[in-house]
Coordinates of C-alpha atoms in Angstrom, one line a residue:
Chain A
X1 CA -10.4 -34.3 2.4
X2 CA -7.4 -34.6 4.4
X3 CA -6.6 -31.3 3.0
X4 CA -9.2 -29.3 4.7
X5 CA -8.3 -30.2 8.9
X6 CA -4.7 -29.4 7.9
X7 CA -5.5 -26.1 6.8
X8 CA -7.9 -25.8 9.4
X9 CA -5.0 -26.4 12.0
X10 CA -2.7 -23.9 10.5
X11 CA -4.6 -21.2 10.3
X12 CA -6.0 -21.6 14.0
X13 CA -2.2 -21.4 14.9
X14 CA -1.5 -18.6 12.8
X15 CA -5.2 -16.5 14.3
X16 CA -3.9 -17.5 17.7
X17 CA 0.1 -16.3 16.9
X18 CA -1.4 -13.4 16.0
X19 CA -2.6 -12.3 18.8
X20 CA 1.4 -11.7 19.5
X21 CA 2.6 -10.8 15.9
X22 CA 3.1 -6.8 17.0
X23 CA 5.2 -8.2 20.3
X24 CA 7.5 -10.2 17.8
X25 CA 11.1 -9.7 18.5
X26 CA 12.7 -10.9 15.5
X27 CA 11.2 -8.4 13.3
X28 CA 13.7 -7.3 10.2
X29 CA 13.0 -4.4 8.0
X30 CA 14.7 -5.3 4.6
X31 CA 16.0 -8.4 4.4
X32 CA 16.6 -11.1 7.3
X33 CA 19.3 -11.4 9.5
X34 CA 19.9 -7.7 8.4
X35 CA 18.9 -4.8 10.8
X36 CA 16.7 -6.2 13.1
X37 CA 14.4 -3.7 14.2
X38 CA 12.5 -3.9 18.0
X39 CA 9.0 -2.4 18.3
X40 CA 8.6 0.4 20.3
X41 CA 5.6 1.5 21.8
X42 CA 4.1 5.3 20.7
X43 CA 2.5 8.3 22.4
X44 CA -0.6 6.3 22.0
X45 CA -0.1 2.8 23.2
X46 CA 0.6 1.3 19.1
X47 CA 3.5 -0.7 18.4
X48 CA 5.3 1.4 16.3
X49 CA 5.9 -1.0 14.2
X50 CA 3.5 -4.5 12.6
X51 CA 5.4 -7.9 11.6
X52 CA 3.8 -10.5 9.8
X53 CA 3.0 -14.1 11.5
X54 CA 4.5 -15.8 9.2
X55 CA 7.5 -14.0 8.2
X56 CA 8.6 -11.8 10.4
X57 CA 8.9 -8.9 7.8
X58 CA 7.9 -5.5 9.1
X59 CA 5.0 -4.8 6.7
X60 CA 3.3 -1.6 8.3
X61 CA 5.4 1.1 10.4
X62 CA 3.1 3.9 12.5
X63 CA 6.3 6.9 12.0
X64 CA 8.6 5.3 9.4
X65 CA 11.8 7.8 11.0
X66 CA 12.1 6.0 14.2
X67 CA 15.8 5.3 14.4
X68 CA 16.4 6.6 11.4
X69 CA 19.4 10.1 11.0
X70 CA 20.2 12.6 8.1
X71 CA 22.3 10.8 5.3
X72 CA 26.0 11.0 5.7
X73 CA 27.7 14.4 3.8
X74 CA 29.6 12.2 1.6
X75 CA 26.5 10.6 0.4
X76 CA 24.0 13.4 -0.1
X77 CA 26.7 15.7 -1.7
X78 CA 26.7 13.2 -4.6
X79 CA 23.2 12.2 -4.1
X80 CA 22.4 16.5 -4.9
X81 CA 25.1 17.3 -7.6
X82 CA 22.9 17.9 -10.1
X83 CA 20.4 19.7 -7.8
X84 CA 19.9 23.0 -7.8
X85 CA 21.5 24.8 -5.0
X86 CA 18.0 26.0 -4.0
X87 CA 16.2 23.3 -3.4
X88 CA 19.4 21.2 -1.3
X89 CA 18.2 22.7 1.7
X90 CA 15.1 21.1 1.1
X91 CA 16.3 18.1 0.6
X92 CA 17.8 17.8 4.2
X93 CA 15.3 16.0 4.6
X94 CA 16.6 12.5 3.4
X95 CA 17.4 10.8 6.8
X96 CA 18.5 7.1 7.0
X97 CA 19.6 4.4 9.6
X98 CA 23.0 4.4 9.7
X99 CA 25.4 0.9 8.9
X100 CA 27.5 1.2 11.0
X101 CA 25.7 -0.3 14.3
X102 CA 24.9 -3.0 12.7
X103 CA 28.0 -4.6 11.7
X104 CA 29.7 -6.6 14.3
X105 CA 33.3 -6.1 13.3
X106 CA 33.6 -2.9 12.7
X107 CA 34.4 -1.5 16.3
X108 CA 37.4 -4.3 15.9
X109 CA 38.6 -3.9 12.8
X110 CA 39.1 -0.7 12.6
X111 CA 41.8 -0.6 16.4
X112 CA 43.1 -3.9 16.8
X113 CA 44.4 -4.9 13.2
X114 CA 43.9 -2.2 10.2
X115 CA 44.2 0.6 12.5
X116 CA 46.7 2.3 9.7
X117 CA 49.9 1.4 11.6
X118 CA 50.7 -2.2 9.5
X119 CA 52.2 -1.5 6.3
X120 CA 49.9 -1.8 3.4
X121 CA 49.8 -5.5 1.9
X122 CA 52.0 -5.6 -1.6
X123 CA 50.1 -9.0 -2.7
X124 CA 46.2 -7.8 -3.5
X125 CA 45.1 -10.8 -5.3
X126 CA 42.5 -13.3 -3.8
X127 CA 43.4 -15.9 -1.7
X128 CA 41.7 -17.6 1.7
X129 CA 41.9 -16.0 4.3
X130 CA 41.1 -17.5 7.9
X131 CA 40.3 -14.4 9.1
X132 CA 36.2 -13.2 8.6
X133 CA 34.8 -16.6 7.2
X134 CA 31.7 -15.8 9.3
X135 CA 30.9 -12.7 6.9
X136 CA 32.8 -14.2 3.5
X137 CA 33.0 -18.5 4.0
X138 CA 35.8 -18.6 1.4
X139 CA 37.7 -15.1 0.7
X140 CA 39.4 -16.8 -2.5
X141 CA 35.5 -17.4 -4.1
X142 CA 33.7 -14.3 -3.4
X143 CA 30.3 -14.2 -4.5
X144 CA 30.6 -10.6 -6.0
X145 CA 32.1 -9.6 -9.2
X146 CA 32.0 -13.3 -10.9
X147 CA 35.7 -13.4 -9.7
X148 CA 36.7 -10.3 -11.0
X149 CA 36.4 -9.1 -6.9
X150 CA 38.4 -9.3 -4.2
X151 CA 38.5 -7.6 -0.3
X152 CA 40.9 -4.7 -1.9
X153 CA 39.1 -3.6 -4.1
X154 CA 36.4 -2.2 -1.6
X155 CA 37.8 -2.0 1.8
X156 CA 40.9 0.4 2.1
X157 CA 44.2 -1.3 1.8
X158 CA 45.3 0.0 5.7
X159 CA 41.9 2.2 7.4
X160 CA 39.3 -0.9 7.2
X161 CA 37.1 0.9 8.0
X162 CA 36.6 2.8 5.4
X163 CA 36.2 1.7 1.8
X164 CA 37.8 2.5 -1.8
X165 CA 37.2 4.5 -4.2
X166 CA 38.2 4.6 -8.0
X167 CA 41.1 6.7 -6.9
X168 CA 42.3 5.0 -4.0
X169 CA 40.6 7.4 -2.0
X170 CA 38.4 6.6 1.8
X171 CA 34.6 6.1 0.9
X172 CA 32.8 6.6 4.8
X173 CA 30.6 3.9 5.8
X174 CA 28.2 5.1 6.2
X175 CA 28.4 6.0 1.8
X176 CA 29.0 2.8 1.0
X177 CA 26.1 4.2 -2.1
X178 CA 29.1 5.7 -3.2
X179 CA 31.3 2.5 -3.8
X180 CA 28.6 0.5 -4.9
X181 CA 28.0 3.0 -7.7
X182 CA 31.5 2.5 -9.1
X183 CA 30.3 -0.4 -11.2
X184 CA 26.6 0.4 -11.0
X185 CA 26.3 3.9 -12.6
X186 CA 22.5 2.7 -13.7
X187 CA 21.4 2.3 -11.1
X188 CA 22.8 4.7 -8.3
X189 CA 21.1 6.8 -10.8
X190 CA 17.8 5.9 -10.4
X191 CA 18.5 5.2 -6.3
X192 CA 19.1 9.1 -6.1
X193 CA 15.8 9.5 -8.5
X194 CA 14.3 7.3 -5.7
X195 CA 13.1 5.3 -8.7
X196 CA 15.4 2.1 -7.3
X197 CA 15.2 1.2 -4.1
X198 CA 12.8 1.2 -1.1
X199 CA 10.6 3.8 -0.3
X200 CA 9.2 5.5 3.2
X201 CA 7.7 8.7 4.1
X202 CA 6.2 11.3 2.4
X203 CA 5.4 11.3 -1.4
X204 CA 6.5 15.0 -2.0
X205 CA 9.5 15.6 -3.8
X206 CA 10.9 17.8 -1.4
X207 CA 8.7 15.9 1.6
X208 CA 10.7 13.7 4.4
X209 CA 11.9 10.6 2.7
X210 CA 13.4 7.3 4.3
X211 CA 16.3 6.3 1.8
X212 CA 17.6 2.7 2.3
X213 CA 20.9 2.3 1.2
X214 CA 22.4 -0.4 -0.8
X215 CA 23.8 -2.9 1.6
X216 CA 20.3 -2.6 3.9
X217 CA 17.9 -5.4 0.9
X218 CA 20.7 -6.6 -1.4
X219 CA 24.2 -8.4 0.6
X220 CA 27.5 -7.2 -0.8
X221 CA 29.4 -10.2 0.1
X222 CA 27.6 -12.7 -1.0
X223 CA 25.0 -11.2 -4.4
X224 CA 25.6 -14.6 -6.7
X225 CA 23.7 -16.8 -4.2
X226 CA 21.4 -14.4 -3.0
X227 CA 20.8 -14.1 -6.9
X228 CA 17.7 -14.9 -9.1
X229 CA 15.1 -14.9 -11.3
X230 CA 14.6 -11.1 -10.3
X231 CA 18.1 -10.3 -9.2
X232 CA 17.0 -11.6 -5.7
X233 CA 16.9 -14.1 -2.6
X234 CA 13.9 -16.2 -2.9
X235 CA 11.3 -14.8 0.5
X236 CA 8.9 -16.8 1.9
X237 CA 5.5 -15.5 0.6
X238 CA 2.7 -14.1 2.2
X239 CA -0.5 -16.6 2.0
X240 CA -3.9 -15.4 2.0
X241 CA -6.1 -17.6 3.3
X242 CA -9.9 -16.8 1.1
X243 CA -11.1 -18.2 -2.1
X244 CA -14.4 -16.7 -1.5
X245 CA -15.1 -12.6 -3.2
Chain B
X1 CA -63.5 -2.8 -33.3
X2 CA -60.6 -3.8 -31.2
X3 CA -58.3 -0.6 -32.7
X4 CA -61.1 2.3 -30.9
X5 CA -60.6 0.7 -27.2
X6 CA -57.0 1.8 -26.3
X7 CA -58.5 5.0 -27.4
X8 CA -61.1 5.7 -25.7
X9 CA -59.6 4.4 -23.1
X10 CA -56.9 7.3 -23.5
X11 CA -59.6 10.1 -24.3
X12 CA -61.4 9.3 -20.9
X13 CA -58.6 9.4 -19.2
X14 CA -57.4 12.8 -20.3
X15 CA -60.8 14.6 -20.2
X16 CA -61.5 16.2 -16.2
X17 CA -65.3 16.1 -16.1
X18 CA -64.5 12.0 -17.1
X19 CA -65.8 9.7 -14.6
X20 CA -62.2 8.1 -14.3
X21 CA -60.6 11.8 -12.9
X22 CA -62.4 11.2 -9.8
X23 CA -60.7 7.8 -9.3
X24 CA -57.0 9.6 -9.4
X25 CA -57.5 12.5 -7.9
X26 CA -59.3 10.0 -5.1
X27 CA -56.2 8.7 -5.2
X28 CA -53.9 11.6 -5.0
X29 CA -55.5 13.1 -2.2
X30 CA -54.4 9.3 -0.2
X31 CA -51.4 9.7 -1.5
X32 CA -50.7 13.1 0.3
X33 CA -52.7 12.1 3.0
X34 CA -50.1 9.2 3.6
X35 CA -47.6 10.7 2.8
X36 CA -49.1 13.3 5.4
X37 CA -49.0 10.4 7.6
X38 CA -45.7 8.8 7.8
X39 CA -43.9 12.3 7.6
X40 CA -45.4 12.8 11.0
X41 CA -45.1 8.7 12.7
X42 CA -41.1 9.7 11.6
X43 CA -41.1 12.7 13.1
X44 CA -42.4 10.7 16.1
X45 CA -40.3 8.2 16.1
X46 CA -37.3 10.5 15.6
X47 CA -38.8 12.6 19.1
X48 CA -38.7 9.4 20.5
X49 CA -35.5 8.3 20.0
X50 CA -33.6 11.6 20.3
X51 CA -34.8 10.8 24.2
X52 CA -34.4 8.1 24.6
X53 CA -30.8 7.6 26.7
X54 CA -29.9 4.1 23.9
X55 CA -27.2 6.5 22.4
X56 CA -26.4 4.4 19.3
X57 CA -30.0 4.1 18.1
X58 CA -29.6 8.0 17.9
X59 CA -26.4 7.6 16.5
X60 CA -28.2 4.8 13.4
X61 CA -30.7 7.1 13.2
X62 CA -28.9 9.8 12.4
X63 CA -26.4 7.8 9.9
X64 CA -29.3 6.8 8.3
X65 CA -30.5 9.7 7.1
X66 CA -27.6 12.0 6.5
X67 CA -26.8 13.6 2.7
X68 CA -25.1 12.1 0.8
X69 CA -20.7 12.8 1.7
X70 CA -20.0 15.2 -0.8
X71 CA -23.5 17.4 -0.7
X72 CA -22.9 18.1 3.0
X73 CA -21.9 21.6 4.2
X74 CA -18.7 22.0 6.2
X75 CA -21.4 21.7 9.9
X76 CA -22.8 18.8 8.7
X77 CA -19.9 17.0 7.9
X78 CA -19.0 17.5 11.8
X79 CA -21.6 16.5 13.1
X80 CA -21.4 13.2 10.8
X81 CA -17.5 12.5 12.2
X82 CA -18.5 12.9 16.0
X83 CA -21.0 10.9 15.3
X84 CA -18.8 8.5 14.2
X85 CA -16.2 9.2 16.0
X86 CA -17.7 8.8 19.4
X87 CA -19.6 5.6 17.7
X88 CA -16.3 3.7 16.9
X89 CA -14.1 4.6 20.3
X90 CA -16.9 3.7 22.0
X91 CA -17.4 0.2 19.8
X92 CA -13.6 -0.6 19.4
X93 CA -12.6 0.4 23.2
X94 CA -9.9 3.3 21.9
X95 CA -9.4 6.3 20.5
X96 CA -9.8 6.4 16.9
X97 CA -10.0 9.6 14.5
X98 CA -12.3 10.0 11.6
X99 CA -10.7 12.5 8.7
X100 CA -12.2 14.4 6.7
X101 CA -9.9 15.7 5.4
X102 CA -9.8 17.3 0.8
X103 CA -7.6 16.9 -1.9
X104 CA -5.2 19.4 -2.4
X105 CA -5.3 21.9 -5.2
X106 CA -2.2 20.7 -8.0
X107 CA -2.6 17.2 -6.8
X108 CA -3.0 14.8 -8.8
X109 CA -2.1 11.0 -7.6
X110 CA -0.4 8.2 -9.5
X111 CA 0.9 5.3 -8.6
X112 CA 3.9 2.9 -10.8
X113 CA 4.6 -0.6 -10.1
X114 CA 7.8 -2.4 -11.4
X115 CA 6.8 -5.4 -13.2
X116 CA 10.9 -6.9 -13.3
X117 CA 11.6 -5.7 -9.2
X118 CA 8.0 -7.5 -8.0
X119 CA 8.5 -11.0 -6.5
X120 CA 5.5 -11.9 -5.3
X121 CA 6.1 -11.4 -1.8
X122 CA 2.9 -10.5 -0.8
X123 CA 3.2 -8.5 1.8
X124 CA 1.7 -5.5 0.1
X125 CA -1.6 -7.2 0.9
X126 CA -0.9 -7.5 4.0
X127 CA 0.4 -4.6 4.9
X128 CA -3.0 -2.6 2.7
X129 CA -5.0 -5.0 5.4
X130 CA -2.9 -3.8 8.4
X131 CA -3.4 -0.1 8.2
X132 CA -7.4 0.0 5.9
X133 CA -9.0 -2.3 8.3
X134 CA -10.6 -5.0 6.6
X135 CA -12.2 -7.4 8.0
X136 CA -10.7 -10.6 9.1
X137 CA -13.0 -13.3 10.5
X138 CA -11.0 -16.6 10.6
X139 CA -10.0 -18.2 7.3
X140 CA -11.1 -15.2 5.7
X141 CA -9.7 -11.7 4.8
X142 CA -10.9 -9.9 2.5
X143 CA -7.6 -8.1 0.7
X144 CA -7.8 -4.8 -1.9
X145 CA -5.0 -5.8 -3.6
X146 CA -4.7 -9.2 -5.7
X147 CA -1.2 -10.6 -6.9
X148 CA -1.1 -12.9 -10.1
X149 CA 1.2 -15.4 -11.1
X150 CA 2.1 -15.5 -14.6
X151 CA 4.0 -17.8 -16.4
X152 CA 6.6 -16.7 -19.1
X153 CA 4.4 -16.4 -21.5
X154 CA 2.3 -13.1 -22.1
X155 CA -0.4 -14.1 -19.8
X156 CA -4.1 -12.3 -20.0
X157 CA -5.7 -11.3 -16.2
X158 CA -8.6 -14.0 -16.0
X159 CA -6.1 -16.9 -17.1
X160 CA -3.0 -15.8 -14.3
X161 CA -2.7 -18.0 -11.3
X162 CA -4.3 -16.0 -8.5
X163 CA -3.8 -18.1 -5.0
X164 CA -0.5 -19.3 -5.6
X165 CA 1.1 -21.4 -2.3
X166 CA 4.6 -21.1 -2.9
X167 CA 6.8 -22.3 -0.5
X168 CA 9.4 -19.7 -2.1
X169 CA 8.6 -16.5 -4.3
X170 CA 10.2 -15.9 -6.8
X171 CA 9.5 -18.9 -8.5
X172 CA 11.9 -19.6 -11.6
X173 CA 9.9 -19.1 -15.3
X174 CA 7.1 -17.0 -13.7
X175 CA 6.7 -13.5 -12.7
X176 CA 3.9 -11.8 -10.6
X177 CA 1.2 -8.4 -11.1
X178 CA -0.2 -7.1 -8.6
X179 CA -3.5 -5.6 -9.3
X180 CA -6.0 -3.4 -7.5
X181 CA -7.5 0.5 -8.2
X182 CA -6.5 1.8 -11.3
X183 CA -7.9 4.4 -10.2
X184 CA -9.2 5.4 -12.9
X185 CA -9.6 9.1 -14.8
X186 CA -12.3 7.7 -16.8
X187 CA -14.1 5.3 -14.2
X188 CA -16.5 2.9 -15.5
X189 CA -17.3 1.9 -11.3
X190 CA -18.6 5.9 -11.1
X191 CA -20.8 5.4 -14.4
X192 CA -22.8 2.9 -13.5
X193 CA -23.0 4.2 -9.6
X194 CA -27.4 4.3 -9.8
X195 CA -26.9 6.4 -6.5
X196 CA -23.9 8.0 -7.2
X197 CA -22.2 6.5 -4.1
X198 CA -18.6 6.2 -5.5
X199 CA -17.2 9.6 -7.3
X200 CA -13.9 10.5 -7.8
X201 CA -11.8 13.0 -5.3
X202 CA -9.6 16.1 -7.4
X203 CA -6.9 14.8 -6.6
X204 CA -7.5 11.7 -8.8
X205 CA -8.8 9.5 -5.9
X206 CA -11.7 7.0 -6.6
X207 CA -13.9 6.7 -3.4
X208 CA -17.5 5.2 -2.2
X209 CA -19.8 6.8 0.6
X210 CA -19.7 3.9 2.7
X211 CA -23.2 5.5 4.4
X212 CA -25.0 6.1 0.8
X213 CA -23.5 2.6 -0.9
X214 CA -26.7 0.9 -2.0
X215 CA -24.8 -2.2 -1.7
X216 CA -26.2 -3.1 -5.7
X217 CA -22.2 -4.2 -6.5
X218 CA -22.8 -2.7 -9.8
X219 CA -19.6 -1.2 -9.6
X220 CA -18.1 -4.4 -8.8
X221 CA -19.7 -5.9 -12.2
X222 CA -18.2 -2.5 -13.8
X223 CA -14.4 -2.6 -13.1
X224 CA -12.5 -4.8 -15.8
X225 CA -10.1 -4.7 -12.7
X226 CA -11.5 -6.7 -10.0
X227 CA -10.9 -3.8 -8.4
X228 CA -13.9 -3.9 -5.3
X229 CA -14.5 -5.9 -3.0
X230 CA -18.0 -5.9 -1.2
X231 CA -19.0 -6.9 2.4
X232 CA -21.1 -10.0 2.3
X233 CA -20.9 -10.3 6.8
X234 CA -20.9 -7.5 8.8
X235 CA -17.1 -6.9 8.9
X236 CA -14.8 -9.3 11.9
X237 CA -11.5 -6.5 12.7
X238 CA -10.8 -7.3 16.7
X239 CA -9.7 -3.7 18.8
X240 CA -6.1 -4.4 18.6
X241 CA -6.5 -5.1 14.4
X242 CA -8.1 -1.7 14.4
X243 CA -6.0 1.7 12.9
X244 CA -7.7 4.0 14.4
X245 CA -6.1 7.0 11.9
X246 CA -9.1 6.5 9.8
X247 CA -10.6 8.7 6.6
X248 CA -14.5 9.4 6.4
X249 CA -13.7 8.2 2.8
X250 CA -11.3 6.0 3.0
X251 CA -9.9 2.7 6.1
X252 CA -13.1 3.5 8.4
X253 CA -14.6 0.6 9.6
X254 CA -17.2 -0.4 7.0
X255 CA -20.5 -2.2 7.9
X256 CA -22.2 -5.4 6.4
X257 CA -23.6 -4.5 2.7
X258 CA -21.3 -2.0 1.4
X259 CA -18.6 -1.8 -1.8
X260 CA -14.7 -0.5 -0.6
X261 CA -11.7 -0.4 -3.4
X262 CA -8.2 0.5 -2.9
X263 CA -8.4 4.6 -1.7
X264 CA -4.4 5.0 -2.2
X265 CA -4.6 4.7 1.0
X266 CA -5.7 8.6 1.6
X267 CA -6.1 8.7 4.9
X268 CA -2.3 8.2 4.9
X269 CA -1.0 10.7 1.2
X270 CA -4.1 13.2 2.1
X271 CA -1.3 13.9 5.2
X272 CA 1.8 13.9 3.1
X273 CA 2.2 10.5 3.7
X274 CA 3.5 7.3 1.1
X275 CA 0.3 4.3 0.8
X276 CA 1.1 1.4 2.9
X277 CA 2.1 -1.1 -0.3
X278 CA 3.6 1.4 -1.1
X279 CA 5.9 1.6 2.4
X280 CA 5.7 -2.3 2.8
X281 CA 7.8 -3.5 -0.4
X282 CA 10.9 -5.1 -0.3
X283 CA 11.9 -4.7 -3.3
X284 CA 11.1 -1.3 -4.1
X285 CA 9.0 -2.0 -6.8
X286 CA 6.4 0.5 -5.9
X287 CA 6.2 4.0 -6.9
X288 CA 3.9 6.9 -5.7
X289 CA 3.8 10.7 -6.3
X290 CA 2.1 12.9 -7.3
X291 CA 1.6 13.7 -11.3
X292 CA 1.7 17.2 -11.8
X293 CA 5.0 17.6 -10.3
X294 CA 7.8 16.9 -12.5
X295 CA 10.0 16.0 -10.2
X296 CA 8.8 13.7 -8.3
X297 CA 9.8 10.3 -7.9
X298 CA 6.5 9.2 -10.3
X299 CA 7.1 11.5 -13.5
X300 CA 10.9 10.0 -13.3
X301 CA 9.8 6.8 -13.5
X302 CA 7.2 7.5 -16.4
X303 CA 10.4 9.9 -18.3
X304 CA 12.7 7.4 -18.4
X305 CA 10.3 3.8 -17.8
X306 CA 9.2 1.5 -20.1
X307 CA 5.3 1.9 -19.0
X308 CA 1.8 0.8 -20.0
X309 CA -1.3 0.5 -18.2
X310 CA -3.4 -2.5 -18.0
X311 CA -6.3 -2.9 -20.4
X312 CA -5.5 0.8 -21.7
X313 CA -7.6 0.2 -25.1
X314 CA -10.7 0.5 -22.4
X315 CA -10.0 3.6 -22.5
X316 CA -10.5 3.7 -18.1
X317 CA -7.3 6.0 -19.1
X318 CA -6.0 4.2 -15.2
X319 CA -2.6 6.2 -13.3
X320 CA -1.4 3.1 -12.0
X321 CA 1.2 2.7 -14.4
X322 CA 3.5 -0.9 -14.5
X323 CA 7.0 -0.1 -16.1
X324 CA 9.5 -1.8 -16.7
X325 CA 13.7 -1.4 -16.5

């Protein structure tokens, strides 16, 4: 008896929120706090995306390719190494949202401190850092790799805007999945085949597709805390409103 | 002799000279007469309606007397589409397009869902509703996808929790299994439809011709996956909620008394785009593609993962596959 008016109130609140849901500012595409998206009006006056009024997640795209660009050549090359050459032109259809504009520290990292002019660190062992505590609260206790990893296992020693491959060479930040592939090879293979990860765009095997990079869904600095039963951070579900079928 | 009586009666009716025949003849005449009268009156009503200014009455007249969609000629389809576009655009006060594109040769649609990845967030359910113009009235929403929450032990579809109200998902020791139309190759719903209003398109999508559906709900009874929904009331859909890109056999606004179901977002996939649920899934559990194209993602899933179909033993041959890494 008590439940009914509460539920009705919630529903009323929700329905009043629905009117402005399309204009919601803090929408996010994959994981909360990463890659906020803005609603853009398209030619026919409709909003490009529709977000959930409950969680803010983008549920519906009118144009899935809004704000995307071609995939980084390094990544593209790695993805296509098994593809016959005649198909590689068709695979130019792969687009992705660049990570760099979403990284707050990126412009500073490469110019202010880690521009290569400082001598490389001789000591790679984990220790507490006073910097970057907003990204990694406790660098000596990184929540990735169960104690086996530290900053410089992934980030380049002197060129801090780049990532590091197994042979000490640089990986461009926009080709980050190549870094992840160092340990998660099977997952990278599945991702390259389109089996792992989000799928936006066209269904044809040669169609234009929007790819999601690893870090658009997984937080590389906090994968352990984000882990749960299914290896994905718990999120609040969309609620359904009726039992009447 | 009670046994002779029925024989006698049969003899009497079969003989043309018998007194009973005049009665049956006169009945036939009466039927012919009444048929003529009703045709004339229908034609009269048609002329009256076509002469009057009320465009909506003309449209509803034409809609009521149109043929089954798949038997229509190209001209009749074009006329029906034009009628609908005009009616919807007026009703929702914005431009609504109704698509009638046909199945492409060499395409057989299939979908797959990674059960190990699904977290039960119901974003697919909501995305489907945004895309497909289901009825949304206060406190009551038609949804084509139903997410089953199951405990760690193997559970039947019938025993699973459908209406879970969790604070956060995934819950410990639970797994989630979204079910919707499986787009069967051997669909029980199509077999039972008495008017053939639901049928399989050439690219494998099972569709409903809403104007031909009589609302008998036999298909709802026949479907083992609980995939079909009935419009018990006039559907509630506001102008802002309406998705104006529609297909005749898909997400065009429905009317009271017809059955609807998942169409793999026919309005999107016939134009090359992924279905709305596939795009909305935050964990990338849903995959979609052409089963006849060996380079498609769906074929790679079938080739490299452990796959099963729900209720395989019913011989419905679903084109919706569940898989695990």
